[in-house]
Short mmCIF file of C-alpha atoms in Angstrom, two decimals:
data_model
loop_
_atom_site.label_atom_id
_atom_site.label_comp_id
_atom_site.label_asym_id
_atom_site.label_seq_id
_atom_site.Cartn_x
_atom_site.Cartn_y
_atom_site.Cartn_z
CA MET A 547 0.06 -0.14 -0.02
CA GLU A 548 1.30 3.40 -0.85
CA GLN A 549 0.90 6.21 1.50
CA GLU A 550 2.62 9.49 2.80
CA LYS A 551 3.82 10.19 6.22
CA LYS A 552 1.23 12.21 8.32
CA LYS A 553 3.98 15.04 8.81
CA GLY A 554 3.70 15.78 5.08
CA PRO A 555 0.26 15.13 3.51
CA GLY A 556 0.31 13.60 0.17
CA VAL A 557 -1.89 14.50 -2.81
CA LEU A 558 -4.49 11.90 -3.09
CA GLY A 559 -7.74 13.78 -4.08
CA LEU A 560 -9.43 17.04 -4.93
CA LEU A 561 -11.66 18.69 -2.44
CA LEU A 562 -13.00 22.22 -1.99
CA LEU A 563 -12.69 22.73 1.81
CA GLY A 564 -15.50 25.27 1.74
CA ALA A 565 -18.14 27.48 0.20
CA ALA A 566 -17.83 30.47 -1.97
CA VAL A 567 -18.54 33.25 0.49
CA CYS A 568 -16.06 33.41 3.27
CA LEU A 569 -14.48 36.83 2.45
CA SER A 570 -13.71 39.99 4.38
CA LEU A 571 -16.48 42.28 3.73
CA SER A 572 -16.92 46.00 4.33
CA LEU A 573 -20.23 47.95 4.13
CA THR A 574 -20.35 51.00 2.09
CA GLY A 575 -21.95 54.09 3.50
CA ASP A 576 -22.52 54.55 7.24
CA ARG A 577 -24.14 51.39 7.93
CA ALA A 578 -21.34 49.66 9.80
CA ALA A 579 -17.49 49.84 9.80
CA ALA A 580 -17.00 46.27 8.77
CA VAL A 581 -18.35 42.70 8.98
CA THR A 582 -17.28 39.25 7.57
CA ALA A 583 -19.47 36.95 5.32
CA SER A 584 -20.00 34.92 8.52
CA ALA A 585 -19.05 37.62 10.95
CA PRO A 586 -21.44 37.39 13.81
CA ALA A 587 -21.08 33.52 14.15
CA ALA A 588 -17.43 33.37 13.23
CA VAL A 589 -16.36 35.86 15.77
CA ALA A 590 -18.68 34.30 18.61
CA ALA A 591 -17.37 30.72 18.25
CA PRO A 592 -13.87 31.38 19.63
CA ARG A 593 -15.20 33.71 22.13
CA GLN A 594 -17.57 31.25 23.68
CA ALA A 595 -15.06 28.61 23.63
CA ALA A 596 -12.50 30.63 25.34
CA ALA A 597 -14.83 31.35 28.08
CA GLU A 598 -15.30 27.70 28.65
CA GLY A 599 -11.37 27.33 28.95
CA GLU A 600 -11.05 25.44 25.66
CA LEU A 601 -9.10 28.09 23.71
CA PRO A 602 -6.18 30.44 24.46
CA ALA A 603 -7.94 33.75 23.96
CA ALA A 604 -11.22 35.52 23.19
CA VAL A 605 -11.70 37.58 20.06
CA GLY A 606 -12.27 41.30 20.67
CA ARG A 607 -14.60 43.82 19.05
CA ARG A 608 -11.93 45.16 16.62
CA VAL A 609 -10.42 43.00 13.96
CA ILE A 610 -8.23 43.48 10.99
CA PRO A 611 -10.13 42.30 7.53
CA LEU A 612 -7.88 40.19 5.57
CA GLY A 613 -9.40 38.19 2.77
CA LYS A 614 -6.00 36.64 1.97
CA ALA A 615 -5.25 33.16 0.68
CA VAL A 616 -3.33 30.76 3.08
CA GLY A 617 -2.21 27.24 2.92
CA ILE A 618 -3.93 25.02 5.66
CA LYS A 619 -2.70 21.79 6.79
CA LEU A 620 -4.53 19.83 9.61
CA PHE A 621 -3.60 16.52 11.35
CA SER A 622 -6.55 14.64 12.92
CA ASP A 623 -7.03 13.67 16.52
CA GLY A 624 -7.40 9.98 15.97
CA VAL A 625 -7.70 8.40 12.49
CA LEU A 626 -11.09 8.85 10.56
CA VAL A 627 -12.56 5.80 9.00
CA VAL A 628 -13.39 6.97 5.33
CA GLY A 629 -14.34 3.37 3.95
CA LEU A 630 -14.44 -0.29 4.44
CA SER A 631 -13.23 -2.76 1.79
CA PRO A 632 -12.79 -6.66 1.57
CA VAL A 633 -9.58 -8.22 2.31
CA GLU A 634 -8.71 -10.75 -0.44
CA THR A 635 -7.40 -13.81 1.14
CA GLU A 636 -6.52 -17.37 -0.47
CA GLU A 637 -9.94 -18.59 0.85
CA GLY A 638 -11.85 -15.51 -0.63
CA SER A 639 -13.06 -12.17 0.54
CA SER A 640 -12.92 -11.22 4.26
CA TYR A 641 -14.36 -8.09 6.08
CA PRO A 642 -12.81 -7.98 9.55
CA GLY A 643 -13.31 -4.14 9.78
CA ARG A 644 -16.92 -4.21 8.64
CA ASP A 645 -17.83 -7.34 10.61
CA CYS A 646 -16.35 -5.85 13.94
CA GLY A 647 -18.80 -2.99 13.65
CA LEU A 648 -16.74 -0.12 12.26
CA LYS A 649 -18.47 2.41 10.00
CA ALA A 650 -17.47 5.07 7.72
CA GLY A 651 -17.24 8.24 9.88
CA ASP A 652 -16.16 6.53 12.91
CA VAL A 653 -12.87 8.09 14.56
CA ILE A 654 -10.46 5.38 15.83
CA THR A 655 -8.73 6.88 18.87
CA HIS A 656 -6.99 3.82 20.78
CA ILE A 657 -6.00 0.33 19.76
CA ASN A 658 -5.00 -2.14 22.57
CA GLY A 659 -5.23 0.77 24.98
CA GLY A 660 -2.70 2.89 23.16
CA GLU A 661 -3.59 6.08 21.58
CA VAL A 662 -3.28 6.24 17.73
CA ASP A 663 -3.23 9.47 15.56
CA THR A 664 -1.47 8.19 12.35
CA ILE A 665 -2.16 5.48 9.73
CA GLU A 666 1.32 4.39 10.43
CA GLU A 667 0.75 3.57 13.87
CA VAL A 668 -2.48 1.63 13.07
CA GLN A 669 -0.44 -0.32 10.52
CA ALA A 670 2.31 -1.22 12.94
CA LEU A 671 -0.27 -2.41 15.58
CA VAL A 672 -2.08 -4.65 12.84
CA ALA A 673 1.31 -6.03 11.64
CA GLN A 674 2.41 -6.84 15.13
CA SER A 675 -0.71 -8.48 16.24
CA GLU A 676 -1.08 -10.46 12.89
CA ASP A 677 -4.41 -12.47 13.61
CA GLU A 678 -4.60 -11.88 17.24
CA PRO A 679 -7.73 -9.77 18.25
CA LEU A 680 -7.27 -6.08 18.57
CA THR A 681 -9.45 -3.94 21.02
CA ILE A 682 -10.51 -0.81 19.07
CA GLN A 683 -11.74 2.39 20.78
CA ALA A 684 -13.58 4.73 18.55
CA VAL A 685 -15.98 7.65 18.57
CA ARG A 686 -19.19 7.66 16.50
CA GLY A 687 -20.80 11.15 16.75
CA GLN A 688 -21.26 11.59 20.62
CA ARG A 689 -20.93 7.83 21.34
CA GLN A 690 -17.92 6.03 22.61
CA LEU A 691 -17.36 2.51 21.16
CA GLN A 692 -15.23 -0.56 22.08
CA LEU A 693 -14.92 -3.17 19.31
CA THR A 694 -12.78 -6.19 18.76
CA ALA A 695 -11.37 -7.03 15.38
CA ALA A 696 -8.76 -9.50 14.18
CA ALA A 697 -6.90 -8.73 10.94
CA VAL A 698 -6.53 -11.37 8.23
CA GLU A 699 -3.78 -12.22 5.85
CA ASN A 700 -4.32 -11.29 2.33
CA SER A 701 -3.13 -13.19 -0.60
CA GLN A 702 0.15 -11.17 -0.80
CA GLY A 703 0.87 -12.30 3.05
CA VAL A 704 0.10 -8.82 4.54
CA TYR A 705 -2.29 -8.57 7.58
CA GLN A 706 -5.14 -6.15 6.94
CA LEU A 707 -8.37 -4.89 8.70
CA GLY A 708 -9.95 -3.86 5.41
CA VAL A 709 -10.45 -0.29 6.78
CA TRP A 710 -9.49 2.91 4.71
CA LEU A 711 -8.27 5.62 7.05
CA ARG A 712 -7.33 9.30 6.77
CA ASP A 713 -5.24 11.19 9.26
CA SER A 714 -4.45 14.65 7.67
CA MET A 715 -5.51 17.05 4.99
CA ALA A 716 -4.14 20.23 3.39
CA GLY A 717 -5.48 22.99 1.05
CA ILE A 718 -5.77 26.60 0.39
CA GLY A 719 -8.31 28.80 1.94
CA THR A 720 -8.93 32.48 2.90
CA MET A 721 -7.98 34.03 6.30
CA THR A 722 -10.97 36.24 7.09
CA PHE A 723 -9.84 38.19 10.07
CA TYR A 724 -7.11 38.69 12.74
CA ASP A 725 -7.57 40.16 16.25
CA PRO A 726 -4.30 42.12 17.12
CA ASP A 727 -5.22 42.11 20.93
CA SER A 728 -5.47 38.35 21.23
CA GLY A 729 -3.46 37.25 18.12
CA VAL A 730 -6.49 34.91 17.08
CA PHE A 731 -7.37 34.56 13.40
CA GLY A 732 -10.38 32.99 11.67
CA ALA A 733 -10.45 31.52 8.33
CA LEU A 734 -12.97 29.82 5.99
CA GLY A 735 -16.21 30.49 7.79
CA HIS A 736 -17.05 26.77 7.73
CA GLY A 737 -15.37 23.56 8.92
CA ILE A 738 -12.87 21.46 7.06
CA ASN A 739 -14.79 18.20 6.45
CA ASP A 740 -13.53 14.87 5.10
CA VAL A 741 -14.10 14.59 1.27
CA ASP A 742 -15.35 10.88 1.65
CA THR A 743 -17.57 11.07 4.72
CA ALA A 744 -18.51 14.79 5.02
CA MET A 745 -17.56 14.36 8.67
CA LEU A 746 -15.83 17.39 10.51
CA MET A 747 -12.10 16.45 10.75
CA PRO A 748 -11.08 16.14 14.51
CA LEU A 749 -8.18 18.35 15.15
CA GLU A 750 -5.12 17.38 16.75
CA SER A 751 -2.87 20.00 15.42
CA GLY A 752 -2.56 22.19 12.27
CA SER A 753 -1.14 25.30 10.90
CA ILE A 754 -1.38 27.91 8.22
CA MET A 755 1.32 28.76 5.45
CA PRO A 756 2.10 31.35 2.76
CA ALA A 757 0.08 30.89 -0.26
CA SER A 758 -0.49 32.46 -3.80
CA VAL A 759 -3.27 31.96 -6.39
CA SER A 760 -1.96 31.02 -9.70
CA GLU A 761 -4.90 30.83 -11.99
CA VAL A 762 -8.59 31.22 -12.26
CA LYS A 763 -11.02 28.83 -13.93
CA LYS A 764 -13.82 31.08 -14.86
CA GLY A 765 -17.48 30.06 -13.69
CA ALA A 766 -20.42 29.79 -15.99
CA SER A 767 -24.17 28.85 -15.56
CA GLY A 768 -24.29 25.38 -14.22
CA ALA A 769 -20.55 25.08 -14.00
CA PRO A 770 -18.93 26.73 -11.15
CA GLY A 771 -15.50 27.95 -11.64
CA GLU A 772 -12.52 27.63 -9.14
CA LEU A 773 -8.98 29.18 -8.28
CA HIS A 774 -5.95 27.14 -8.22
CA GLY A 775 -2.84 27.85 -6.30
CA GLN A 776 0.05 26.75 -4.29
CA PHE A 777 1.47 27.01 -0.80
CA ASP A 778 4.76 26.60 1.09
CA LEU A 779 4.83 23.60 3.34
CA THR A 780 8.15 24.51 4.71
CA ARG A 781 7.11 27.69 6.51
CA ASP A 782 4.19 28.10 9.14
CA LEU A 783 2.68 31.41 9.78
CA GLY A 784 0.45 30.41 12.65
CA THR A 785 -1.08 27.44 14.46
CA LEU A 786 -4.62 26.07 14.56
CA TYR A 787 -6.60 25.32 17.79
CA ALA A 788 -10.16 24.65 16.55
CA ASN A 789 -11.93 23.25 13.41
CA THR A 790 -15.57 24.08 13.77
CA ASN A 791 -18.68 24.31 11.64
CA LEU A 792 -18.20 27.97 11.74
CA GLY A 793 -14.61 28.02 10.54
CA ILE A 794 -11.08 27.28 11.63
CA PHE A 795 -9.36 29.33 14.38
CA GLY A 796 -5.71 29.71 15.38
CA GLN A 797 -3.21 32.15 16.67
CA MET A 798 -0.30 33.89 14.88
CA PRO A 799 2.06 36.88 15.71
CA GLN A 800 1.05 40.43 14.57
CA GLU A 801 4.12 40.84 12.44
CA THR A 802 2.86 38.13 10.07
CA VAL A 803 -0.17 40.39 9.37
CA GLY A 804 1.76 43.60 9.05
CA SER A 805 0.55 47.12 9.83
CA ALA A 806 -0.94 48.13 6.39
CA VAL A 807 -4.63 47.59 7.54
CA GLU A 808 -6.08 49.25 10.58
CA PRO A 809 -8.54 47.27 12.92
CA VAL A 810 -12.28 47.92 12.31
CA GLU A 811 -15.27 47.47 14.54
CA VAL A 812 -17.08 44.24 14.09
CA ALA A 813 -20.78 44.75 13.17
CA SER A 814 -23.46 43.03 15.00
CA ARG A 815 -25.96 40.99 12.98
CA GLU A 816 -28.59 43.81 13.62
CA GLN A 817 -26.26 46.37 12.03
CA VAL A 818 -26.03 44.45 8.60
CA GLU A 819 -28.35 45.47 5.98
CA THR A 820 -29.01 44.37 2.20
CA GLY A 821 -27.46 46.77 -0.37
CA PRO A 822 -23.96 47.74 -1.75
CA ALA A 823 -20.87 46.31 -0.04
CA THR A 824 -17.23 45.73 -0.78
CA ILE A 825 -15.36 42.44 -0.38
CA LEU A 826 -11.64 41.66 0.03
CA THR A 827 -10.34 38.68 -1.82
CA ASN A 828 -7.18 37.38 -3.24
CA ILE A 829 -7.56 36.11 -6.90
CA GLN A 830 -4.07 36.66 -8.26
CA GLY A 831 -0.64 35.99 -6.67
CA ASP A 832 -0.68 37.15 -2.96
CA GLU A 833 -2.36 40.41 -3.61
CA VAL A 834 -5.58 41.21 -1.84
CA GLU A 835 -8.02 43.43 -3.77
CA GLU A 836 -11.39 45.04 -2.93
CA PHE A 837 -14.26 44.37 -5.20
CA GLN A 838 -17.98 45.69 -5.34
CA VAL A 839 -20.90 43.23 -4.30
CA GLU A 840 -24.52 43.44 -3.24
CA ILE A 841 -25.88 41.75 -0.08
CA THR A 842 -29.19 40.51 -1.57
CA HIS A 843 -30.54 38.44 1.49
CA LEU A 844 -29.92 38.18 5.24
CA TYR A 845 -30.64 34.83 6.95
CA PRO A 846 -32.12 34.69 10.33
CA GLU A 847 -29.96 33.72 13.25
CA GLY A 848 -30.07 30.11 13.87
CA ASP A 849 -30.25 29.22 10.19
CA GLY A 850 -27.33 26.86 9.93
CA THR A 851 -23.96 28.56 9.26
CA ARG A 852 -25.35 31.05 6.75
CA SER A 853 -25.51 34.86 7.37
CA MET A 854 -26.10 36.34 4.16
CA MET A 855 -26.31 36.05 0.31
CA ILE A 856 -23.92 38.00 -1.73
CA GLN A 857 -24.14 38.84 -5.59
CA VAL A 858 -20.97 40.00 -7.35
CA THR A 859 -21.61 43.38 -9.16
CA ASP A 860 -17.88 44.36 -9.71
CA PRO A 861 -17.22 44.13 -13.46
CA ALA A 862 -13.55 43.41 -12.92
CA LEU A 863 -14.30 40.40 -10.64
CA LEU A 864 -16.99 39.26 -12.95
CA GLU A 865 -14.60 39.24 -15.92
CA THR A 866 -12.00 37.48 -14.16
CA THR A 867 -14.16 34.77 -12.16
CA GLY A 868 -17.62 34.92 -13.46
CA GLY A 869 -18.81 35.58 -9.93
CA ILE A 870 -17.96 34.01 -6.58
CA VAL A 871 -16.37 30.81 -7.70
CA GLN A 872 -15.46 27.62 -5.93
CA GLY A 873 -11.96 28.07 -4.72
CA MET A 874 -12.25 31.79 -3.85
CA VAL A 875 -11.87 30.35 -0.53
CA VAL A 876 -10.09 27.02 -1.40
CA SER A 877 -8.50 25.72 -4.48
CA TYR A 878 -7.53 22.10 -3.78
CA ASN A 879 -6.93 19.48 -1.02
CA ARG A 880 -4.23 17.04 -0.24
CA ASP A 881 -4.73 14.37 2.23
CA ASN A 882 -3.21 11.11 3.63
CA THR A 883 -5.32 8.05 3.20
CA GLY A 884 -4.26 4.48 3.81
CA ASN A 885 -5.84 0.97 4.08
CA PRO A 886 -4.32 -1.01 7.00
#
């Protein structure tokens, strides 16, 4: 089986890590100083968690709007089951992973009492145990599971469970805001989900890296476009501490952001109105530009993770992208998948 080490995710599939609208947004006129596309929810998420002692700092009422593309790499807390497959043996097909009760979307956290966070760790334990039963602890939603499975020897003499696992992901997304007081940043405005199971990836560790947009595939009716880019795996700008359905959050030093943009007040949901606005986004190289849009609809609080609907009206942005394209937040995904 071919796979990459967890410390360097390998390219194994294409995935958009998010929706189109996750950009820094400034209202025109005197309605408000600034908001983000998911501003009330995204800023509230780390603030609430910090109050519970889970996160390092709360987000203040003044943030720096960014709209800048960054590379994102995430390592999972445990290993995510993304599929189950037969093990082809001399006697025929066997399904040890499925038969023990594992399902796609389960997160394996321990085997034989020891914590596992990488595919390599699972493979080593399977190889050492051969056909001896393994005690597997896993999480399914809010439930804790304890299962027993014994690997079987395939026709090539390798012991396998017939379980496809993923332990890391990487891609390009938009960093939405930075709080200079706490050092907290928010990005994406939605969670990083597994491409196969649509499950929110459990975060053990992660970071953001410098990135640049290299090209735009223009969108058309019925065929959403996308942005493509690249990022530098060798240099981290900041670290992640949360992957939530409202976005990813982390901390980084202010010198990484620079002093070119002044902090602005975060608007409350009640201050946001439909009408003209501007967005900040990165559609070429590492340059952030401002474009005209129209806020056409506001969603009530509690309506999932949506805050507003935006229509692009800027001729330059329409000419380049055809609108808000897939990849205006994310261009591609890289992950680490294996089948122990």
